[in-house]
Each structure stands twice: as C-alpha cells, then as structure tokens.
Amino acid sequence: MDAFQYRGNSLLVEDLPLSSVAERFGTPTYVYSRRAIVDAFAEFRRAAGTRDVLVCYALKANSNLAVIDLLAREGAGFDIVSGGELKRVLAAGGDPSRVVFSGVGKQETEMRMALEAGVRCFNVESESELLRLDRVAGALGRRAPVSLRVNPDVDAGTHPYISTGLRENKFGIAHDAALAAYRTAARLPNVEVIGIDCHIGSQITSIDPFMAALDKLLELVDTLHAEGIVLRHIDLGGGLGIRYADEEPPSREALFRAIFERIDRHPRGASFGLVFEFGRSIVGNAGVLLTRVEYLKSNAERRFAIVDAAMNDLMRPALYDAWHGVLPVEARDASPAQVYDIVGPVCESGDWLARGRKLAIAEGDLLAIASAGAYGMAMASNYNTRARAAEVIVDGSDAHLVRERESVESLFALERRLPR
Ligand code: LLP
C-alpha cells in the first residue's frame, strides 16, 4: 500500500487527497494508483532480467480497460479465462500473441475467437477439451498451440476456495494422467504441443509450494522428453500473495530467483521459456475502496459503522472471511476510538467489510478499505439493485475516471415486462 500514505491527518493516493476524489466522484469509488500498478509489474520485469520470461497479467483480478492498457504499455502478456476477457485485451490494445487462455470450460465460440486472434497458447484442462480444440482448429485450418494444465497435487496453503492445485480440485489434468493426455495431444493433427502449465492457488505466501509444483512439472518434462515430446515453455501460473494484514509473502525477486536456480540446475533448463500469470500481486495493493460512513449504530452486542459500500462492491470478506485494512481518510486524533464492525446496506448479515476495528470516526467520515485493487470491482455485483461503484486511476495529482458509476436505469434496461 506504498502509494497510499498519510500527509498530516489526510490519506493521500500518490499526491492527491482521497477526500478530493470522493468530492469529485462520490462514493463508493474504487481508487487505484497508476504508479503502484506500473511499479509492481516493473518489479517482476526487473526480477526476470534478460531471461525468456513472459509475465502475464491475470485479467480476472481487475479487468478495467485502463488497467489492461497500462500493463500492455509496460509489455505485459495477459492470462484470460473467457472470450469476454479476450475482447477486453483487444479493446485495450493488448497484443494477442502475448495472451494465454486458461480455464476449465472453454466454449467453441471462445476457442474460435482465440484462434482467430492468434493467442500464444491454450492452457488445456482435460482430454475432452483437447479433442474439441483440435476439431475447432481443424475447421478453421489452423493449429492450436497448447500447454496442458497439470494438477500437481500440491497444497498451496491458502484458503480452500482459492486453492486450485489439489487432487480434489476441478482444475487441470491429474499429474498421473498427464502423460496419456500429452500422448493424445501429440498425435492430434491440429494441435501443437508447446508447453506445460499449472496454477496451484492464490494468495500464496511462501516459496515452497511454487517449488514443489515446479519439481512435479520438471519430472513430467523429462518423461515427455524421453518420448520425443519436447516443450518450449513452463507456465507456473500466478498466485503470489500480498500483504493484507501481517502476511509476509516472498518478494517477486526472491520468488523468481528460487525458480531460476531450480531451472538452471536442470540439464535442459536453458531451453525453456517461463510464463507466469499474476493478478493479485500486480494490482491488489494498488487500490482502495473509498466509502462514506452513513450511520453509526450500536446494540447490546456491537457497534456498527454502516457505510455506503457493501458486499456487492467488495465480496471478499463475505465470501472468504477476508481481512482488509480500514483507514480513515481524515484521521481524528482527538476523538475517542471505539470498536466497530464496518457493514454495508445490503440485507444480509454476511454483508460486512471488516469486523472488530478500533476507529475514531463520525457519521459522514470517509474510509478507505485497503488492498482492494484485486478481486474487488472484478467480483462486484448488482445485488439489491445497487449500481456498481465508479473507478478512478490517480496519476500524481491527476484523477482519471476510468469507469463511470453505473446508473440504476442501466441495471434493468435489458429487462422486459410481460405483455398485458
Ligand atoms: N491463473 C489462473 C489459471 C488462475 O485461476 C488465477 C486465479 C490466476 C492465474 C491469478 O492468480 P493470482 O496471481 O491473482 O493469485 N477471488 C479470489 C481469488 C481467485 C483466484 C482465481 N484464480 C480472491 O478474491 O481471493
């Protein structure tokens, strides 16, 4: 959260007081720092040095066109999981030859779109998908570049909902079934095997699970090589964690160093390119959700700060019991602090953004919900017919509106009443 700092009692994003963002654009509003996004990506690039590494940005974390555009300008590749995300990459000026297409349920139309755009690689998650892709590519007279997503059965040590590399998860092809799937792929006429892929989970805060997954992939790479199936790249997915509270995830540099060391020890290490698919670690700490306290209220048990943002805006606390910092936008030194649950107006007891936080606040105050740049707006909904928040990117002391606040009318514009 380096781009969000207090100057005196005021919380700034880069050089701009967050209070002025609220004044100009209203609340709730997602506010991102351009510098924080660019710096996070640049750190990956620096860590990669001159190696053959493609750092993709996993769009699902935050798919605003301006974010994609910024990262495209920095040379990022993109990890997509739908035809919709591909359209966003293209609309934002991203390069399709730097796109990898992940996801367990790719539809034929999505495959066609991706083949026509010329994506770099399909990360295929089952034999059925492989056969479908071969057929779709054949009909278009193309060859589809593929990696198989292998499920290495590694515990990422993260929340069960965002753990994806365990045997019991729906993702990927089981490690012990991968060889057979590669053999199938190798004999399909319209598929070109180019790599191997895994993604073991998200918000991973230690290097070990990445290394365990890499070891499993390298084992397979050797077996495949012995059969004459030669791979050009290894895609290790995303998943590097960020600090929400007191987590201490490895630095981008430390993670890459460990991976490079392991690759360099492999006899054919120099022949593999590496691909990554990072989302959270690029945008997570580059954004906050700016919200205003509507009411303070207490009952026999608790004190509540009812704010104008809700679970529909930021779903992570309700869904994963996730912890986000809460920062007063104008700190009140003199007022006594109380312990509050920060809750929204949605009609569910699960509608909370933070619980048990000691804050000195009054009705009308602004709060910044921290570390909301990833999986915030991207997972927002219109539950309770709530228009989704505006999105703003701050660059120095300039604020750019990158998504207007939705109008309520637009929420039911596609709906029709029955004929009389
Ligand atoms: N690649 C694949 C195939 C993925 O499924 C994901 C995330 C990523 C890359 C990016 O992972 P990251 O670097 O952002 O950890 N909504 C949850 C996170 C879900 C992650 C799903 N897959 C949350 O708010 O914590």
Tab-separated table of C-alpha atoms and ligand atoms in Angstrom:
chain	number	residue	atom	x	y	z
A	1	MET	CA	0.000	0.000	0.000
A	2	ASP	CA	3.003	2.300	-0.583
A	3	ALA	CA	1.039	4.634	-2.849
A	4	PHE	CA	-1.463	5.335	-0.041
A	5	GLN	CA	0.168	7.373	2.721
A	6	TYR	CA	-0.896	9.947	5.284
A	7	ARG	CA	0.313	13.507	4.958
A	8	GLY	CA	-0.582	15.033	8.301
A	9	ASN	CA	-4.036	13.667	9.030
A	10	SER	CA	-5.081	13.216	5.402
A	11	LEU	CA	-4.772	9.974	3.489
A	12	LEU	CA	-3.349	10.510	0.021
A	13	VAL	CA	-3.231	8.371	-3.072
A	14	GLU	CA	0.027	9.372	-4.721
A	15	ASP	CA	-0.158	13.195	-4.391
A	16	LEU	CA	-3.906	13.536	-4.183
A	17	PRO	CA	-6.008	13.582	-1.005
A	18	LEU	CA	-8.584	10.804	-1.177
A	19	SER	CA	-11.126	13.288	0.168
A	20	SER	CA	-10.888	15.239	-3.080
A	21	VAL	CA	-11.510	12.048	-5.073
A	22	ALA	CA	-14.666	11.487	-3.021
A	23	GLU	CA	-15.739	15.089	-3.515
A	24	ARG	CA	-15.335	14.881	-7.255
A	25	PHE	CA	-16.593	11.370	-7.998
A	26	GLY	CA	-18.738	10.452	-4.988
A	27	THR	CA	-18.689	7.174	-3.076
A	28	PRO	CA	-18.355	4.249	-3.153
A	29	THR	CA	-15.460	4.514	-5.588
A	30	TYR	CA	-12.544	2.247	-6.325
A	31	VAL	CA	-9.360	4.306	-6.446
A	32	TYR	CA	-6.166	2.912	-7.961
A	33	SER	CA	-2.651	4.302	-8.125
A	34	ARG	CA	-1.129	4.232	-11.575
A	35	ARG	CA	2.342	4.221	-10.095
A	36	ALA	CA	1.612	1.248	-7.849
A	37	ILE	CA	0.353	-0.846	-10.766
A	38	VAL	CA	3.261	0.032	-13.024
A	39	ASP	CA	5.832	-0.441	-10.239
A	40	ALA	CA	4.527	-3.875	-9.279
A	41	PHE	CA	4.761	-5.046	-12.862
A	42	ALA	CA	8.176	-3.430	-13.342
A	43	GLU	CA	9.460	-5.328	-10.321
A	44	PHE	CA	8.573	-8.624	-11.996
A	45	ARG	CA	10.264	-7.461	-15.167
A	46	ARG	CA	13.378	-6.416	-13.281
A	47	ALA	CA	13.454	-9.739	-11.477
A	48	ALA	CA	13.226	-11.531	-14.834
A	49	GLY	CA	16.250	-9.620	-16.149
A	50	THR	CA	17.245	-10.789	-19.589
A	51	ARG	CA	15.676	-14.231	-19.283
A	52	ASP	CA	12.988	-15.557	-21.572
A	53	VAL	CA	10.090	-14.800	-19.211
A	54	LEU	CA	6.609	-13.685	-20.164
A	55	VAL	CA	4.830	-12.112	-17.222
A	56	CYS	CA	1.136	-12.217	-17.974
A	57	TYR	CA	-1.407	-10.225	-16.045
A	58	ALA	CA	-4.379	-12.343	-14.972
A	59	LEU	CA	-7.244	-10.138	-16.057
A	60	LYS	CA	-9.698	-11.664	-13.658
A	61	ALA	CA	-8.129	-9.725	-10.786
A	62	ASN	CA	-9.163	-6.376	-12.253
A	63	SER	CA	-10.236	-6.161	-15.852
A	64	ASN	CA	-10.814	-2.430	-16.261
A	65	LEU	CA	-9.664	-1.391	-19.745
A	66	ALA	CA	-7.423	1.315	-18.348
A	67	VAL	CA	-5.596	-1.202	-16.162
A	68	ILE	CA	-5.119	-3.528	-19.137
A	69	ASP	CA	-3.954	-0.634	-21.270
A	70	LEU	CA	-1.406	0.486	-18.666
A	71	LEU	CA	0.027	-3.013	-18.393
A	72	ALA	CA	0.016	-3.551	-22.161
A	73	ARG	CA	2.125	-0.406	-22.481
A	74	GLU	CA	4.567	-1.891	-19.969
A	75	GLY	CA	4.910	-5.019	-22.103
A	76	ALA	CA	2.747	-7.393	-20.094
A	77	GLY	CA	1.215	-10.517	-21.531
A	78	PHE	CA	-2.282	-11.467	-20.407
A	79	ASP	CA	-3.897	-14.508	-18.875
A	80	ILE	CA	-7.558	-14.771	-19.850
A	81	VAL	CA	-10.296	-17.199	-18.903
A	82	SER	CA	-13.101	-16.206	-21.257
A	83	GLY	CA	-13.870	-14.794	-24.666
A	84	GLY	CA	-15.045	-11.713	-22.816
A	85	GLU	CA	-11.611	-11.202	-21.315
A	86	LEU	CA	-10.034	-11.644	-24.745
A	87	LYS	CA	-12.293	-8.909	-26.089
A	88	ARG	CA	-11.155	-6.658	-23.274
A	89	VAL	CA	-7.488	-7.277	-24.084
A	90	LEU	CA	-8.099	-6.448	-27.724
A	91	ALA	CA	-10.214	-3.387	-26.878
A	92	ALA	CA	-7.442	-2.088	-24.619
A	93	GLY	CA	-4.746	-2.522	-27.255
A	94	GLY	CA	-3.142	-5.654	-25.792
A	95	ASP	CA	-1.125	-7.946	-28.028
A	96	PRO	CA	-2.952	-11.276	-28.615
A	97	SER	CA	0.326	-13.053	-29.306
A	98	ARG	CA	1.136	-12.461	-25.623
A	99	VAL	CA	-2.132	-13.966	-24.385
A	100	VAL	CA	-2.527	-17.336	-22.687
A	101	PHE	CA	-6.033	-18.736	-22.484
A	102	SER	CA	-6.767	-20.624	-19.240
A	103	GLY	CA	-9.983	-22.030	-17.824
A	104	VAL	CA	-11.771	-25.356	-17.408
A	105	GLY	CA	-14.808	-24.659	-19.575
A	106	LYS	CA	-13.774	-23.087	-22.865
A	107	GLN	CA	-16.649	-22.950	-25.336
A	108	GLU	CA	-16.281	-23.464	-29.064
A	109	THR	CA	-17.020	-19.832	-29.857
A	110	GLU	CA	-14.332	-18.790	-27.393
A	111	MET	CA	-11.840	-21.180	-28.963
A	112	ARG	CA	-12.612	-19.817	-32.423
A	113	MET	CA	-12.241	-16.244	-31.268
A	114	ALA	CA	-8.895	-17.018	-29.646
A	115	LEU	CA	-7.595	-18.906	-32.674
A	116	GLU	CA	-8.603	-16.098	-34.991
A	117	ALA	CA	-6.969	-13.521	-32.734
A	118	GLY	CA	-3.800	-15.632	-32.640
A	119	VAL	CA	-3.276	-16.199	-28.922
A	120	ARG	CA	0.065	-17.541	-27.793
A	121	CYS	CA	-1.206	-20.626	-26.003
A	122	PHE	CA	-4.289	-22.513	-24.853
A	123	ASN	CA	-3.865	-23.946	-21.378
A	124	VAL	CA	-5.928	-27.089	-21.826
A	125	GLU	CA	-7.506	-28.692	-18.775
A	126	SER	CA	-8.931	-32.022	-19.994
A	127	GLU	CA	-8.741	-34.574	-22.798
A	128	SER	CA	-12.255	-33.619	-23.926
A	129	GLU	CA	-11.152	-30.021	-24.267
A	130	LEU	CA	-8.120	-31.153	-26.237
A	131	LEU	CA	-10.288	-33.065	-28.708
A	132	ARG	CA	-12.683	-30.141	-29.065
A	133	LEU	CA	-9.846	-27.708	-29.637
A	134	ASP	CA	-8.358	-29.984	-32.292
A	135	ARG	CA	-11.698	-30.096	-34.106
A	136	VAL	CA	-12.315	-26.330	-33.889
A	137	ALA	CA	-8.785	-25.527	-35.051
A	138	GLY	CA	-9.073	-28.022	-37.898
A	139	ALA	CA	-12.298	-26.401	-39.128
A	140	LEU	CA	-10.507	-23.057	-39.231
A	141	GLY	CA	-7.474	-24.547	-40.946
A	142	ARG	CA	-5.223	-23.667	-38.002
A	143	ARG	CA	-3.041	-25.370	-35.477
A	144	ALA	CA	-3.728	-24.524	-31.879
A	145	PRO	CA	-0.680	-24.001	-29.656
A	146	VAL	CA	-1.273	-25.831	-26.371
A	147	SER	CA	0.043	-26.430	-22.907
A	148	LEU	CA	-1.646	-28.955	-20.703
A	149	ARG	CA	-2.576	-27.671	-17.299
A	150	VAL	CA	-1.352	-30.268	-14.895
A	151	ASN	CA	-2.726	-30.534	-11.416
A	152	PRO	CA	0.415	-31.248	-9.390
A	153	ASP	CA	-1.442	-32.120	-6.160
A	154	VAL	CA	0.435	-29.532	-4.136
A	155	ASP	CA	-1.023	-27.765	-1.124
A	156	ALA	CA	-0.731	-24.036	-1.692
A	157	GLY	CA	-1.511	-23.413	1.972
A	158	THR	CA	-4.212	-20.892	1.207
A	159	HIS	CA	-7.990	-20.512	1.618
A	160	PRO	CA	-9.787	-23.651	0.332
A	161	TYR	CA	-11.878	-21.601	-2.132
A	162	ILE	CA	-8.759	-20.246	-3.827
A	163	SER	CA	-6.669	-23.381	-3.696
A	164	THR	CA	-6.613	-24.992	-7.119
A	165	GLY	CA	-3.735	-27.457	-7.261
A	166	LEU	CA	-5.039	-30.242	-5.046
A	167	ARG	CA	-6.136	-33.610	-6.382
A	168	GLU	CA	-9.710	-32.890	-5.251
A	169	ASN	CA	-9.977	-29.594	-7.193
A	170	LYS	CA	-11.716	-29.394	-10.566
A	171	PHE	CA	-8.670	-27.836	-12.206
A	172	GLY	CA	-6.172	-29.315	-14.589
A	173	ILE	CA	-5.291	-32.851	-15.569
A	174	ALA	CA	-4.169	-35.138	-12.753
A	175	HIS	CA	-0.405	-35.474	-12.627
A	176	ASP	CA	-0.590	-39.232	-13.220
A	177	ALA	CA	-2.950	-38.810	-16.200
A	178	ALA	CA	-0.887	-36.092	-17.846
A	179	LEU	CA	1.418	-38.387	-19.794
A	180	ALA	CA	-1.523	-40.094	-21.529
A	181	ALA	CA	-3.060	-36.696	-22.317
A	182	TYR	CA	0.238	-35.480	-23.810
A	183	ARG	CA	0.405	-38.600	-25.977
A	184	THR	CA	-3.081	-37.828	-27.232
A	185	ALA	CA	-2.143	-34.214	-27.878
A	186	ALA	CA	0.992	-35.222	-29.756
A	187	ARG	CA	-0.967	-37.235	-32.292
A	188	LEU	CA	-3.736	-34.711	-32.929
A	189	PRO	CA	-3.220	-33.023	-36.288
A	190	ASN	CA	-4.484	-29.544	-35.410
A	191	VAL	CA	-2.800	-29.110	-32.068
A	192	GLU	CA	0.793	-28.170	-31.438
A	193	VAL	CA	2.162	-29.059	-28.043
A	194	ILE	CA	4.355	-26.199	-26.869
A	195	GLY	CA	4.308	-26.176	-23.101
A	196	ILE	CA	3.177	-27.292	-19.691
A	197	ASP	CA	1.176	-25.307	-17.188
A	198	CYS	CA	-0.043	-25.289	-13.622
A	199	HIS	CA	-1.683	-22.867	-11.241
A	200	ILE	CA	-1.892	-24.088	-7.681
A	201	GLY	CA	-3.823	-21.336	-5.972
A	202	SER	CA	-3.908	-17.722	-4.973
A	203	GLN	CA	-2.603	-15.587	-2.100
A	204	ILE	CA	0.324	-17.961	-1.588
A	205	THR	CA	2.725	-16.567	0.985
A	206	SER	CA	5.642	-18.957	0.778
A	207	ILE	CA	8.005	-20.062	-1.980
A	208	ASP	CA	7.772	-23.767	-1.125
A	209	PRO	CA	4.505	-24.628	-2.885
A	210	PHE	CA	5.779	-22.999	-6.097
A	211	MET	CA	8.947	-25.095	-5.898
A	212	ALA	CA	7.032	-28.286	-5.175
A	213	ALA	CA	4.845	-27.633	-8.224
A	214	LEU	CA	7.881	-26.819	-10.379
A	215	ASP	CA	9.554	-30.076	-9.346
A	216	LYS	CA	6.458	-32.031	-10.350
A	217	LEU	CA	6.354	-30.277	-13.726
A	218	LEU	CA	10.064	-30.832	-14.375
A	219	GLU	CA	9.630	-34.530	-13.673
A	220	LEU	CA	6.953	-34.655	-16.353
A	221	VAL	CA	9.004	-32.563	-18.745
A	222	ASP	CA	11.743	-35.200	-18.528
A	223	THR	CA	9.358	-38.096	-19.075
A	224	LEU	CA	7.877	-36.320	-22.084
A	225	HIS	CA	11.280	-35.512	-23.496
A	226	ALA	CA	12.216	-39.189	-23.324
A	227	GLU	CA	9.183	-39.866	-25.526
A	228	GLY	CA	10.162	-37.200	-28.016
A	229	ILE	CA	7.622	-34.626	-26.819
A	230	VAL	CA	9.721	-31.510	-26.442
A	231	LEU	CA	8.308	-28.487	-24.639
A	232	ARG	CA	9.278	-24.882	-25.139
A	233	HIS	CA	7.826	-23.265	-22.057
A	234	ILE	CA	6.796	-23.864	-18.483
A	235	ASP	CA	3.884	-21.789	-17.193
A	236	LEU	CA	3.834	-21.669	-13.399
A	237	GLY	CA	0.567	-19.748	-13.160
A	238	GLY	CA	0.037	-16.928	-10.709
A	239	GLY	CA	-0.782	-16.936	-7.038
A	240	LEU	CA	1.883	-14.831	-5.350
A	241	GLY	CA	0.305	-13.345	-2.234
A	242	ILE	CA	0.268	-9.790	-0.964
A	243	ARG	CA	0.193	-8.233	2.464
A	244	TYR	CA	-3.337	-7.545	3.678
A	245	ALA	CA	-2.570	-7.604	7.410
A	246	ASP	CA	0.709	-9.110	8.597
A	247	GLU	CA	1.404	-11.683	5.898
A	248	GLU	CA	4.975	-11.797	4.693
A	249	PRO	CA	4.895	-13.097	1.151
A	250	PRO	CA	8.225	-13.567	-0.615
A	251	SER	CA	9.316	-10.668	-2.792
A	252	ARG	CA	8.856	-11.011	-6.535
A	253	GLU	CA	12.604	-11.075	-6.841
A	254	ALA	CA	13.066	-13.852	-4.258
A	255	LEU	CA	10.412	-15.985	-5.925
A	256	PHE	CA	11.985	-15.613	-9.364
A	257	ARG	CA	15.473	-16.222	-8.003
A	258	ALA	CA	14.396	-19.524	-6.443
A	259	ILE	CA	12.652	-20.623	-9.622
A	260	PHE	CA	15.573	-19.660	-11.861
A	261	GLU	CA	18.019	-21.521	-9.622
A	262	ARG	CA	15.941	-24.662	-9.872
A	263	ILE	CA	15.569	-24.325	-13.648
A	264	ASP	CA	19.310	-23.716	-14.050
A	265	ARG	CA	20.065	-26.958	-12.267
A	266	HIS	CA	18.014	-28.837	-14.858
A	267	PRO	CA	20.179	-30.220	-17.674
A	268	ARG	CA	17.977	-28.640	-20.346
A	269	GLY	CA	16.876	-25.674	-18.245
A	270	ALA	CA	18.239	-23.139	-20.668
A	271	SER	CA	15.875	-24.374	-23.355
A	272	PHE	CA	12.659	-23.466	-21.517
A	273	GLY	CA	10.962	-20.124	-21.558
A	274	LEU	CA	8.920	-19.293	-18.482
A	275	VAL	CA	5.403	-17.901	-18.331
A	276	PHE	CA	3.606	-16.510	-15.271
A	277	GLU	CA	0.033	-15.391	-14.709
A	278	PHE	CA	-0.020	-12.931	-11.836
A	279	GLY	CA	-3.108	-10.982	-10.862
A	280	ARG	CA	-3.300	-10.039	-7.210
A	281	SER	CA	0.399	-9.258	-6.783
A	282	ILE	CA	0.190	-6.674	-9.585
A	283	VAL	CA	-2.975	-4.783	-8.637
A	284	GLY	CA	-4.015	-5.886	-5.144
A	285	ASN	CA	-2.229	-3.243	-3.120
A	286	ALA	CA	-2.657	-0.606	-5.827
A	287	GLY	CA	-6.270	0.106	-4.955
A	288	VAL	CA	-8.697	1.020	-2.188
A	289	LEU	CA	-12.445	1.134	-1.964
A	290	LEU	CA	-13.431	4.603	-0.867
A	291	THR	CA	-16.641	4.695	1.139
A	292	ARG	CA	-18.557	7.055	3.408
A	293	VAL	CA	-19.960	6.352	6.848
A	294	GLU	CA	-23.726	6.779	6.648
A	295	TYR	CA	-24.671	5.834	10.205
A	296	LEU	CA	-23.117	4.788	13.468
A	297	LYS	CA	-25.324	2.441	15.417
A	298	SER	CA	-24.953	0.096	18.352
A	299	ASN	CA	-26.869	-2.673	20.064
A	300	ALA	CA	-26.232	-4.629	23.225
A	301	GLU	CA	-23.529	-6.660	21.488
A	302	ARG	CA	-21.725	-4.496	18.977
A	303	ARG	CA	-21.126	-1.167	17.387
A	304	PHE	CA	-21.681	-0.804	13.667
A	305	ALA	CA	-20.429	1.707	11.148
A	306	ILE	CA	-22.873	1.445	8.272
A	307	VAL	CA	-21.108	2.611	5.143
A	308	ASP	CA	-22.272	3.181	1.572
A	309	ALA	CA	-20.190	0.311	0.144
A	310	ALA	CA	-21.350	-3.254	0.655
A	311	MET	CA	-20.718	-6.903	-0.077
A	312	ASN	CA	-21.890	-6.323	-3.641
A	313	ASP	CA	-18.951	-3.913	-4.090
A	314	LEU	CA	-16.339	-5.952	-2.235
A	315	MET	CA	-17.315	-9.552	-1.809
A	316	ARG	CA	-14.077	-10.948	-0.372
A	317	PRO	CA	-14.924	-10.537	3.344
A	318	ALA	CA	-18.342	-12.196	2.946
A	319	LEU	CA	-17.031	-14.941	0.685
A	320	TYR	CA	-13.647	-15.809	2.189
A	321	ASP	CA	-13.755	-14.156	5.595
A	322	ALA	CA	-11.020	-11.978	4.097
A	323	TRP	CA	-9.351	-9.242	6.143
A	324	HIS	CA	-8.935	-5.781	4.600
A	325	GLY	CA	-7.426	-2.821	6.421
A	326	VAL	CA	-9.710	0.139	7.175
A	327	LEU	CA	-8.144	3.589	7.023
A	328	PRO	CA	-9.873	6.822	7.990
A	329	VAL	CA	-9.382	9.305	5.156
A	330	GLU	CA	-9.137	12.192	7.632
A	331	ALA	CA	-7.697	10.912	10.898
A	332	ARG	CA	-9.308	12.327	14.064
A	333	ASP	CA	-6.585	12.382	16.699
A	334	ALA	CA	-8.680	13.973	19.378
A	335	SER	CA	-11.768	11.744	19.240
A	336	PRO	CA	-12.067	8.567	21.276
A	337	ALA	CA	-11.770	5.317	19.339
A	338	GLN	CA	-14.411	2.588	19.518
A	339	VAL	CA	-14.516	-0.924	18.137
A	340	TYR	CA	-16.751	-1.183	15.080
A	341	ASP	CA	-17.964	-3.681	12.567
A	342	ILE	CA	-17.917	-1.981	9.173
A	343	VAL	CA	-21.053	-3.107	7.375
A	344	GLY	CA	-22.974	-2.171	4.250
A	345	PRO	CA	-26.636	-1.531	3.470
A	346	VAL	CA	-27.307	-4.946	1.893
A	347	CYS	CA	-29.952	-7.096	3.570
A	348	GLU	CA	-27.720	-9.932	4.731
A	349	SER	CA	-25.841	-10.416	7.973
A	350	GLY	CA	-22.919	-11.557	5.839
A	351	ASP	CA	-22.713	-8.039	4.459
A	352	TRP	CA	-19.642	-6.842	6.259
A	353	LEU	CA	-16.375	-5.346	5.060
A	354	ALA	CA	-14.412	-5.521	8.310
A	355	ARG	CA	-15.098	-6.572	11.878
A	356	GLY	CA	-13.866	-5.511	15.269
A	357	ARG	CA	-11.829	-2.490	14.153
A	358	LYS	CA	-10.809	0.216	16.557
A	359	LEU	CA	-11.545	3.531	14.889
A	360	ALA	CA	-12.203	7.153	15.812
A	361	ILE	CA	-14.940	8.023	13.341
A	362	ALA	CA	-18.130	10.019	12.993
A	363	GLU	CA	-21.088	9.875	10.632
A	364	GLY	CA	-20.141	11.394	7.297
A	365	ASP	CA	-16.468	10.384	7.546
A	366	LEU	CA	-14.709	8.734	4.637
A	367	LEU	CA	-12.977	5.386	4.967
A	368	ALA	CA	-10.606	3.610	2.612
A	369	ILE	CA	-10.928	-0.168	2.544
A	370	ALA	CA	-7.363	-1.205	1.825
A	371	SER	CA	-5.832	-3.711	-0.607
A	372	ALA	CA	-8.940	-3.732	-2.772
A	373	GLY	CA	-7.306	-3.457	-6.189
A	374	ALA	CA	-7.604	-7.182	-6.942
A	375	TYR	CA	-10.844	-9.168	-6.926
A	376	GLY	CA	-12.755	-6.102	-5.761
A	377	MET	CA	-14.571	-4.434	-8.636
A	378	ALA	CA	-13.979	-7.547	-10.740
A	379	MET	CA	-16.268	-9.536	-8.438
A	380	ALA	CA	-18.805	-6.783	-7.772
A	381	SER	CA	-22.476	-7.455	-8.407
A	382	ASN	CA	-25.719	-5.531	-8.549
A	383	TYR	CA	-27.332	-7.321	-5.627
A	384	ASN	CA	-30.087	-5.232	-4.037
A	385	THR	CA	-30.194	-3.220	-7.295
A	386	ARG	CA	-27.094	-1.377	-6.268
A	387	ALA	CA	-25.277	0.373	-9.089
A	388	ARG	CA	-21.650	-0.637	-9.185
A	389	ALA	CA	-19.040	1.827	-7.954
A	390	ALA	CA	-17.079	4.256	-10.090
A	391	GLU	CA	-13.393	3.516	-10.754
A	392	VAL	CA	-10.672	6.143	-10.765
A	393	ILE	CA	-6.958	5.920	-11.513
A	394	VAL	CA	-4.785	8.549	-9.883
A	395	ASP	CA	-1.565	9.610	-11.555
A	396	GLY	CA	0.426	12.049	-9.408
A	397	SER	CA	-2.191	14.636	-8.542
A	398	ASP	CA	-4.447	13.907	-11.531
A	399	ALA	CA	-7.501	11.720	-11.205
A	400	HIS	CA	-8.915	9.908	-14.231
A	401	LEU	CA	-12.380	8.429	-14.187
A	402	VAL	CA	-11.897	5.008	-15.811
A	403	ARG	CA	-15.366	3.640	-15.180
A	404	GLU	CA	-18.433	5.715	-14.546
A	405	ARG	CA	-20.692	4.869	-11.680
A	406	GLU	CA	-23.499	2.759	-13.084
A	407	SER	CA	-26.940	4.283	-13.378
A	408	VAL	CA	-29.778	2.385	-11.764
A	409	GLU	CA	-31.748	2.570	-15.028
A	410	SER	CA	-28.983	0.671	-16.805
A	411	LEU	CA	-29.403	-2.169	-14.318
A	412	PHE	CA	-32.867	-3.033	-15.614
A	413	ALA	CA	-32.532	-1.699	-19.152
A	414	LEU	CA	-32.348	-5.248	-20.541
A	415	GLU	CA	-35.444	-6.411	-18.688
A	416	ARG	CA	-38.982	-6.532	-20.149
A	417	ARG	CA	-42.399	-6.500	-18.544
A	418	LEU	CA	-44.854	-9.155	-19.730
A	419	PRO	CA	-47.421	-8.209	-22.374
A	420	ARG	CA	-50.876	-7.311	-20.979
B	1	LLP	N1	-4.019	-18.138	-13.432
B	1	LLP	C1	-5.107	-18.894	-13.211
B	1	LLP	C2	-5.360	-20.054	-14.056
B	1	LLP	C3	-5.975	-18.552	-12.154
B	1	LLP	O1	-7.030	-19.309	-11.921
B	1	LLP	C4	-5.696	-17.423	-11.361
B	1	LLP	C5	-6.583	-17.045	-10.272
B	1	LLP	C6	-4.571	-16.650	-11.663
B	1	LLP	C7	-3.738	-17.049	-12.706
B	1	LLP	C8	-4.192	-15.422	-10.902
B	1	LLP	O2	-3.909	-15.676	-9.561
B	1	LLP	P1	-3.352	-14.505	-8.629
B	1	LLP	O3	-1.960	-14.170	-9.081
B	1	LLP	O4	-4.277	-13.333	-8.721
B	1	LLP	O5	-3.383	-15.111	-7.272
B	1	LLP	N2	-11.320	-14.264	-5.947
B	1	LLP	C9	-10.253	-14.789	-5.129
B	1	LLP	C10	-9.064	-15.188	-5.966
B	1	LLP	C11	-9.407	-16.198	-7.029
B	1	LLP	C12	-8.232	-16.561	-7.875
B	1	LLP	C13	-8.647	-17.393	-9.010
B	1	LLP	N3	-7.620	-17.728	-9.938
B	1	LLP	C14	-9.902	-13.765	-4.075
B	1	LLP	O6	-10.508	-12.695	-4.041
B	1	LLP	O7	-9.044	-14.011	-3.219
